[in-house]
C-alpha positions as a Python dict, from the first residue, in 0.01 Angstrom:
ca = {
    (1, 'M'): (0, 0, 0),
    (2, 'K'): (110, -299, -202),
    (3, 'N'): (322, -61, -414),
    (4, 'I'): (509, 75, -112),
    (5, 'D'): (867, -53, -109),
    (6, 'W'): (1054, -3, 218),
    (7, 'T'): (1393, -3, 43),
    (8, 'E'): (1279, 289, -172),
    (9, 'I'): (1163, 488, 131),
    (10, 'Q'): (1485, 406, 313),
    (11, 'S'): (1689, 531, 16),
    (12, 'I'): (1487, 856, -4),
    (13, 'I'): (1537, 923, 367),
    (14, 'S'): (1913, 859, 340),
    (15, 'V'): (1959, 1086, 38),
    (16, 'A'): (1750, 1360, 199),
    (17, 'K'): (1960, 1355, 516),
    (18, 'L'): (2301, 1311, 351),
    (19, 'G'): (2248, 1517, 37),
    (20, 'S'): (2402, 1278, -217),
    (21, 'L'): (2349, 942, -378),
    (22, 'S'): (2704, 831, -302),
    (23, 'A'): (2674, 900, 72),
    (24, 'A'): (2340, 718, 89),
    (25, 'A'): (2485, 423, -103),
    (26, 'R'): (2772, 392, 146),
    (27, 'L'): (2532, 412, 441),
    (28, 'L'): (2304, 140, 300),
    (29, 'S'): (2589, -71, 159),
    (30, 'V'): (2451, -68, -195),
    (31, 'S'): (2568, 84, -521),
    (32, 'H'): (2515, 440, -641),
    (33, 'S'): (2301, 312, -927),
    (34, 'T'): (2080, 112, -688),
    (35, 'I'): (1996, 425, -489),
    (36, 'L'): (1914, 615, -808),
    (37, 'R'): (1700, 330, -940),
    (38, 'R'): (1502, 312, -617),
    (39, 'I'): (1430, 685, -616),
    (40, 'Q'): (1326, 685, -982),
    (41, 'S'): (1106, 381, -922),
    (42, 'F'): (927, 553, -633),
    (43, 'E'): (876, 874, -832),
    (44, 'Y'): (745, 684, -1135),
    (45, 'K'): (503, 461, -940),
    (46, 'H'): (360, 744, -732),
    (47, 'R'): (383, 1019, -997),
    (48, 'I'): (563, 1260, -770),
    (49, 'Q'): (900, 1434, -788),
    (50, 'V'): (1072, 1382, -455),
    (51, 'F'): (1407, 1551, -525),
    (52, 'V'): (1526, 1854, -715),
    (53, 'R'): (1858, 1761, -870),
    (54, 'E'): (2100, 2054, -848),
    (55, 'Q'): (2475, 2091, -895),
    (56, 'Q'): (2530, 2098, -519),
    (57, 'G'): (2342, 1770, -473),
    (58, 'Y'): (1993, 1639, -417),
    (59, 'H'): (1739, 1861, -239),
    (60, 'L'): (1385, 1773, -146),
    (61, 'S'): (1108, 1925, -351),
    (62, 'R'): (805, 2081, -184),
    (63, 'H'): (625, 1746, -212),
    (64, 'G'): (936, 1566, -95),
    (65, 'R'): (955, 1777, 224),
    (66, 'A'): (594, 1691, 304),
    (67, 'L'): (662, 1323, 243),
    (68, 'L'): (973, 1321, 458),
    (69, 'Q'): (774, 1409, 769),
    (70, 'D'): (576, 1089, 726),
    (71, 'F'): (881, 892, 615),
    (72, 'D'): (1066, 987, 933),
    (73, 'Q'): (789, 832, 1140),
    (74, 'I'): (799, 519, 927),
    (75, 'D'): (1177, 504, 961),
    (76, 'R'): (1162, 526, 1342),
    (77, 'F'): (895, 256, 1348),
    (78, 'M'): (1094, 25, 1122),
    (79, 'Q'): (1414, 75, 1319),
    (80, 'G'): (1231, -2, 1643),
    (81, 'L'): (1075, -310, 1487),
    (82, 'Q'): (1413, -427, 1362),
    (83, 'R'): (1565, -385, 1708),
    (84, 'R'): (1283, -588, 1865),
    (85, 'V'): (1312, -861, 1603),
    (86, 'T'): (1690, -875, 1644),
    (87, 'D'): (1655, -886, 2022),
    (88, 'Y'): (1392, -1161, 1993),
    (89, 'D'): (1608, -1369, 1763),
    (90, 'A'): (1908, -1324, 1990),
    (91, 'H'): (1717, -1478, 2277),
    (92, 'L'): (1581, -1772, 2080),
    (93, 'Q'): (1909, -1952, 2117),
    (94, 'G'): (2108, -2108, 2396),
    (95, 'Q'): (2035, -2392, 2635),
    (96, 'L'): (1687, -2483, 2759),
    (97, 'T'): (1622, -2781, 2986),
    (98, 'L'): (1293, -2965, 3034),
    (99, 'T'): (1214, -3243, 3279),
    (100, 'T'): (932, -3494, 3256),
    (101, 'T'): (866, -3860, 3329),
    (102, 'E'): (939, -4149, 3096),
    (103, 'N'): (569, -4230, 3070),
    (104, 'L'): (462, -3875, 2985),
    (105, 'F'): (748, -3831, 2741),
    (106, 'G'): (683, -4153, 2550),
    (107, 'S'): (304, -4120, 2536),
    (108, 'F'): (240, -3746, 2513),
    (109, 'V'): (524, -3496, 2479),
    (110, 'K'): (784, -3672, 2267),
    (111, 'K'): (636, -3562, 1935),
    (112, 'P'): (588, -3190, 2014),
    (113, 'L'): (928, -3164, 2184),
    (114, 'L'): (1108, -3318, 1886),
    (115, 'E'): (911, -3089, 1652),
    (116, 'F'): (1007, -2789, 1867),
    (117, 'A'): (1374, -2885, 1839),
    (118, 'K'): (1342, -2883, 1458),
    (119, 'V'): (1154, -2550, 1446),
    (120, 'F'): (1404, -2377, 1680),
    (121, 'P'): (1741, -2533, 1594),
    (122, 'S'): (1933, -2254, 1771),
    (123, 'I'): (1779, -2353, 2104),
    (124, 'E'): (1983, -2629, 2265),
    (125, 'L'): (1700, -2836, 2412),
    (126, 'E'): (1811, -3071, 2690),
    (127, 'L'): (1563, -3334, 2810),
    (128, 'M'): (1581, -3472, 3164),
    (129, 'I'): (1357, -3780, 3144),
    (130, 'S'): (1308, -3981, 3460),
    (131, 'N'): (1022, -4143, 3649),
    (132, 'Q'): (1164, -3988, 3965),
    (133, 'L'): (966, -3665, 3990),
    (134, 'V'): (1185, -3370, 4082),
    (135, 'N'): (1106, -3173, 4397),
    (136, 'M'): (970, -2843, 4265),
    (137, 'D'): (1162, -2646, 4527),
    (138, 'Q'): (1481, -2798, 4389),
    (139, 'L'): (1388, -2799, 4021),
    (140, 'E'): (1706, -2833, 3820),
    (141, 'A'): (1537, -2769, 3485),
    (142, 'D'): (1395, -2455, 3325),
    (143, 'V'): (1062, -2620, 3237),
    (144, 'A'): (874, -2919, 3377),
    (145, 'V'): (585, -3127, 3242),
    (146, 'R'): (425, -3312, 3530),
    (147, 'P'): (86, -3401, 3684),
    (148, 'M'): (-37, -3186, 3973),
    (149, 'A'): (-356, -3048, 4120),
    (150, 'E'): (-255, -2684, 4072),
    (151, 'L'): (45, -2464, 4005),
    (152, 'P'): (271, -2422, 4309),
    (153, 'I'): (351, -2074, 4436),
    (154, 'G'): (646, -1924, 4251),
    (155, 'Y'): (572, -2093, 3918),
    (156, 'F'): (377, -2003, 3605),
    (157, 'G'): (230, -2225, 3335),
    (158, 'F'): (-94, -2398, 3238),
    (159, 'P'): (-252, -2745, 3205),
    (160, 'L'): (-190, -2936, 2881),
    (161, 'F'): (-416, -3241, 2922),
    (162, 'E'): (-575, -3470, 3181),
    (163, 'L'): (-489, -3816, 3307),
    (164, 'V'): (-777, -4046, 3401),
    (165, 'F'): (-716, -4322, 3658),
    (166, 'W'): (-909, -4650, 3661),
    (167, 'V'): (-888, -4980, 3846),
    (168, 'Y'): (-739, -5256, 3631),
    (169, 'G'): (-717, -5631, 3668),
    (170, 'P'): (-591, -5923, 3456),
    (171, 'S'): (-788, -5965, 3133),
    (172, 'D'): (-843, -6337, 3200),
    (173, 'H'): (-1038, -6239, 3512),
    (174, 'S'): (-1263, -5997, 3324),
    (175, 'G'): (-1566, -6225, 3371),
    (176, 'E'): (-1553, -6205, 3750),
    (177, 'V'): (-1839, -6056, 3945),
    (178, 'H'): (-1708, -5715, 4047),
    (179, 'Q'): (-1744, -5572, 4394),
    (180, 'Q'): (-1942, -5250, 4434),
    (181, 'D'): (-1631, -5088, 4579),
    (182, 'P'): (-1320, -5183, 4377),
    (183, 'F'): (-1105, -5136, 4685),
    (184, 'D'): (-1279, -5430, 4854),
    (185, 'Y'): (-1080, -5672, 4635),
    (186, 'P'): (-840, -5874, 4850),
    (187, 'D'): (-539, -5856, 4617),
    (188, 'W'): (-372, -5530, 4518),
    (189, 'V'): (-46, -5392, 4384),
    (190, 'G'): (67, -5080, 4566),
    (191, 'F'): (305, -4789, 4516),
    (192, 'S'): (644, -4706, 4664),
    (193, 'G'): (890, -4420, 4634),
    (194, 'H'): (762, -4093, 4489),
    (195, 'L'): (434, -4253, 4377),
    (196, 'A'): (351, -4348, 4737),
    (197, 'S'): (350, -3980, 4836),
    (198, 'A'): (174, -3863, 4520),
    (199, 'R'): (-203, -3830, 4504),
    (200, 'V'): (-245, -4175, 4346),
    (201, 'G'): (-53, -4335, 4634),
    (202, 'Q'): (-243, -4140, 4898),
    (203, 'I'): (-578, -4250, 4754),
    (204, 'L'): (-468, -4612, 4766),
    (205, 'V'): (-353, -4584, 5128),
    (206, 'E'): (-677, -4416, 5233),
    (207, 'R'): (-913, -4662, 5064),
    (208, 'L'): (-731, -4994, 5053),
    (209, 'Q'): (-846, -5255, 5306),
    (210, 'C'): (-556, -5496, 5257),
    (211, 'K'): (-180, -5501, 5247),
    (212, 'P'): (-49, -5489, 4885),
    (213, 'A'): (118, -5805, 4761),
    (214, 'L'): (385, -5596, 4591),
    (215, 'R'): (481, -5230, 4560),
    (216, 'A'): (660, -5049, 4277),
    (217, 'D'): (783, -4693, 4222),
    (218, 'S'): (671, -4674, 3857),
    (219, 'F'): (341, -4722, 3677),
    (220, 'D'): (508, -4965, 3441),
    (221, 'G'): (615, -5182, 3735),
    (222, 'V'): (269, -5170, 3894),
    (223, 'A'): (106, -5254, 3560),
    (224, 'A'): (340, -5548, 3502),
    (225, 'A'): (262, -5692, 3847),
    (226, 'A'): (-112, -5656, 3789),
    (227, 'E'): (-83, -5817, 3446),
    (228, 'A'): (100, -6109, 3609),
    (229, 'G'): (-197, -6164, 3838),
    (230, 'L'): (-56, -6027, 4164),
    (231, 'G'): (-352, -5799, 4221),
    (232, 'R'): (-563, -5505, 4105),
    (233, 'A'): (-392, -5179, 4021),
    (234, 'L'): (-483, -4811, 4005),
    (235, 'L'): (-339, -4688, 3675),
    (236, 'P'): (-374, -4400, 3429),
    (237, 'S'): (-573, -4507, 3125),
    (238, 'F'): (-292, -4441, 2877),
    (239, 'I'): (-92, -4718, 3048),
    (240, 'G'): (-363, -4963, 3151),
    (241, 'D'): (-552, -4949, 2821),
    (242, 'A'): (-235, -5012, 2622),
    (243, 'L'): (-166, -5351, 2784),
    (244, 'P'): (-358, -5648, 2637),
    (245, 'G'): (-318, -5840, 2962),
    (246, 'L'): (-514, -5579, 3160),
    (247, 'S'): (-873, -5462, 3148),
    (248, 'R'): (-1073, -5202, 3338),
    (249, 'L'): (-1306, -5339, 3600),
    (250, 'K'): (-1660, -5339, 3461),
    (251, 'S'): (-1917, -5094, 3594),
    (252, 'I'): (-1646, -4898, 3773),
    (253, 'E'): (-1622, -4521, 3727),
    (254, 'P'): (-1283, -4349, 3704),
    (255, 'I'): (-1127, -4316, 4048),
    (256, 'F'): (-993, -3970, 3980),
    (257, 'T'): (-847, -3738, 3718),
    (258, 'T'): (-550, -3509, 3737),
    (259, 'R'): (-417, -3241, 3508),
    (260, 'V'): (-69, -3241, 3358),
    (261, 'F'): (90, -2896, 3367),
    (262, 'V'): (378, -2738, 3185),
    (263, 'L'): (541, -2494, 3425),
    (264, 'A'): (851, -2287, 3490),
    (265, 'P'): (981, -2071, 3779),
    (266, 'D'): (843, -1716, 3792),
    (267, 'D'): (1187, -1567, 3743),
    (268, 'L'): (1190, -1716, 3391),
    (269, 'K'): (876, -1531, 3278),
    (270, 'V'): (1097, -1291, 3084),
    (271, 'S'): (1280, -1574, 2905),
    (272, 'R'): (1178, -1587, 2541),
    (273, 'R'): (1317, -1938, 2507),
    (274, 'V'): (1093, -2059, 2789),
    (275, 'N'): (788, -1878, 2656),
    (276, 'A'): (850, -2010, 2306),
    (277, 'L'): (847, -2367, 2439),
    (278, 'L'): (539, -2316, 2658),
    (279, 'N'): (347, -2154, 2373),
    (280, 'Y'): (448, -2431, 2134),
    (281, 'L'): (320, -2701, 2371),
    (282, 'N'): (0, -2504, 2435),
    (283, 'V'): (-78, -2476, 2063),
    (284, 'Y'): (2, -2845, 2008),
    (285, 'F'): (-231, -2973, 2280),
    (286, 'Q'): (-511, -2728, 2198),
    (287, 'H'): (-553, -2878, 1850),
}
């Protein structure tokens, strides 16, 4: 099979159907001599005479007629493959929007998204980065990367990684005797805005015994307040562990974990741009 040259087969098929080298050369946009060279090369390599050269033109030999039956199948397969490849390439271009939060972008998805933009330069990737999570029923982007318990109805996708939430306090208080229940501490920093209605905010409301000294609508704001000594904070580990002024409370288990999904509306399942991005992120986070 390594000696099979598609251009040679294509030239044989064209000459067989058109009856002359010149007509085949015009069809394939090559020279007369190129068609002849390809046929001679095939006959020499495979030790078979494909054509009988007569004054009226080129006619298939007995062996050539037998070969052409197989070649026709190969030709139909190759033409179908070419159409699919062309169609695929035609759809791997155009605009594609993705929304995620500033924290997730900076800590997790920046690298694979920038790599994706380099691998698929014909796709015009537009990033909508904001800590204000978009209502999924009013999603203005094609693709979203966001934490959630499960995929909402009407969307497809899969989890990329998990976020682990711990209770953090100022590092200079790390020697304190810790309560059995971290929510018994008298001083806390709470959540406002979209975080108040998210799972992390709901957990804090359900378990907190005191009124927060301060509330913020971003993890960065909550972390900064906790680092300044205003109270304990419930934070994802990728934020809390990165701040030298904060430390996890000793002997405390994670409060909860949540998965971060990449998802898109069901009506975009047929979009090759969307599937290319989802598959790229999946491969990146699986390694």
